[in-house]
Coordinates of C-alpha atoms in Angstrom, one line a residue:
R1494 CA 115.9 306.3 34.8
G1495 CA 115.3 310.0 35.1
G1496 CA 116.0 311.0 31.5
Q1497 CA 119.1 308.9 31.1
A1498 CA 119.7 307.1 27.8
P1499 CA 119.5 303.3 27.9
D1500 CA 122.8 301.5 28.4
W1501 CA 123.0 300.4 24.8
A1502 CA 122.6 303.9 23.5
Y1503 CA 125.3 305.2 25.8
N1504 CA 127.7 302.5 24.8
L1505 CA 127.0 303.0 21.1
A1506 CA 127.5 306.8 21.5
V1507 CA 130.8 306.3 23.3
V1508 CA 132.2 304.0 20.7
V1509 CA 131.2 306.2 17.8
D1510 CA 132.4 309.4 19.5
D1511 CA 135.7 307.8 20.4
A1512 CA 136.2 306.6 16.8
F1513 CA 135.3 310.0 15.4
Q1514 CA 137.8 311.8 17.7
G1515 CA 140.5 309.2 17.0
V1516 CA 140.7 308.0 20.6
D1517 CA 143.0 305.0 20.8
Q1518 CA 143.5 304.8 24.6
V1519 CA 140.9 305.0 27.3
V1520 CA 141.8 305.2 31.0
R1521 CA 138.9 305.1 33.5
G1522 CA 137.9 303.9 36.9
R1523 CA 137.6 300.2 37.5
D1524 CA 133.9 300.7 38.2
L1525 CA 133.5 300.9 34.5
L1526 CA 135.5 297.7 33.7
S1527 CA 132.4 295.8 32.6
S1528 CA 131.7 298.4 29.8
A1529 CA 135.0 297.7 28.0
P1530 CA 134.0 294.3 26.5
R1531 CA 130.6 295.7 25.3
Q1532 CA 132.3 298.7 23.7
A1533 CA 135.0 296.7 22.1
Y1534 CA 132.4 294.3 20.7
L1535 CA 130.3 297.2 19.3
A1536 CA 133.4 298.7 17.7
G1537 CA 134.1 295.4 16.0
L1538 CA 130.6 295.2 14.7
L1539 CA 130.9 298.7 13.3
G1540 CA 134.3 298.0 11.7
I1541 CA 136.0 300.4 14.1
E1542 CA 139.3 299.5 15.9
A1543 CA 138.7 299.4 19.6
P1544 CA 140.9 301.5 21.8
D1545 CA 143.2 300.1 24.4
Y1546 CA 141.3 300.1 27.7
V1547 CA 143.0 300.6 31.1
H1548 CA 141.0 300.6 34.4
V1549 CA 142.5 302.1 37.5
P1550 CA 141.4 302.0 41.2
L1551 CA 138.9 304.6 42.4
V1552 CA 139.5 307.6 44.5
L1553 CA 136.9 307.5 47.3
G1554 CA 135.7 310.2 49.7
P1555 CA 135.8 309.8 53.5
T1556 CA 132.4 308.1 53.4
G1557 CA 133.6 305.4 51.0
R1558 CA 131.7 306.8 48.0
R1559 CA 133.7 307.4 44.8
L1560 CA 134.7 311.0 44.1
A1561 CA 133.0 312.2 41.1
K1562 CA 132.4 315.8 39.9
R1563 CA 128.7 315.0 39.3
D1564 CA 128.4 313.9 42.9
G1565 CA 129.9 317.2 44.2
A1566 CA 133.5 316.1 44.6
V1567 CA 136.2 318.8 44.7
T1568 CA 138.0 319.5 41.4
L1569 CA 141.7 320.2 41.0
R1570 CA 140.9 323.9 40.3
E1571 CA 138.9 324.1 43.6
M1572 CA 141.9 322.5 45.5
L1573 CA 144.0 325.4 44.3
H1574 CA 141.8 327.8 46.3
D1575 CA 143.1 326.3 49.5
A1576 CA 146.5 325.0 48.5
T1577 CA 149.5 325.9 46.3
P1578 CA 150.1 323.9 43.1
A1579 CA 153.1 322.2 44.8
E1580 CA 150.9 321.1 47.7
V1581 CA 148.3 319.7 45.3
V1582 CA 150.9 317.8 43.4
S1583 CA 152.4 316.5 46.6
R1584 CA 149.0 315.3 47.8
L1585 CA 148.4 313.6 44.5
A1586 CA 151.8 312.0 44.7
V1587 CA 151.1 310.7 48.2
S1588 CA 147.8 309.2 47.0
L1589 CA 149.7 307.2 44.4
G1590 CA 152.4 306.1 46.9
F1591 CA 155.1 308.4 45.6
G1592 CA 155.3 311.3 47.9
P1593 CA 155.6 313.7 49.4
V1594 CA 157.2 315.6 46.5
S1595 CA 157.6 319.3 45.9
S1596 CA 157.0 319.4 42.2
A1597 CA 155.6 317.5 39.2
A1598 CA 159.2 317.1 37.9
E1599 CA 160.1 315.5 41.2
L1600 CA 157.1 313.2 40.9
L1601 CA 158.2 312.1 37.4
E1602 CA 161.6 311.2 38.8
V1603 CA 160.2 308.7 41.2
F1604 CA 157.0 307.6 39.4
D1605 CA 156.9 303.9 38.5
P1606 CA 153.6 302.5 37.1
A1607 CA 154.7 299.0 38.0
V1608 CA 154.4 299.7 41.7
L1609 CA 151.0 301.4 41.6
S1610 CA 148.6 300.0 44.1
G1611 CA 145.5 298.2 42.8
E1612 CA 143.5 299.3 45.9
D1613 CA 141.1 302.2 46.0
Y1614 CA 142.4 305.3 47.6
V1615 CA 140.4 307.2 50.3
W1616 CA 140.9 311.0 49.8
G1617 CA 140.2 313.2 52.7

């Protein structure tokens, strides 16, 4: 496993760390959906209230692999090297099905979580 902690150690650390920090809501990619029941169960065993978990579709690169910083995916900060903040917000809005827009305020006016797609999004 190349120096990685066993799954049980990771799940225990996440549960304890979230409780220590007062985390009560967790949003993450649907690729981690199977971890939520284990972590909620561990929280219960430890007498900790489990956070609310929400899992969202993944953002995939052109090759179909999920975009992740650890895999060399571009960050928002790096996007700003080649685009204005308005262009980045517009591209994010389009990826959610709410664009193009010219500002974050404009995105907030049209954003509706009830109509978000459950499908993964290919970025690029």
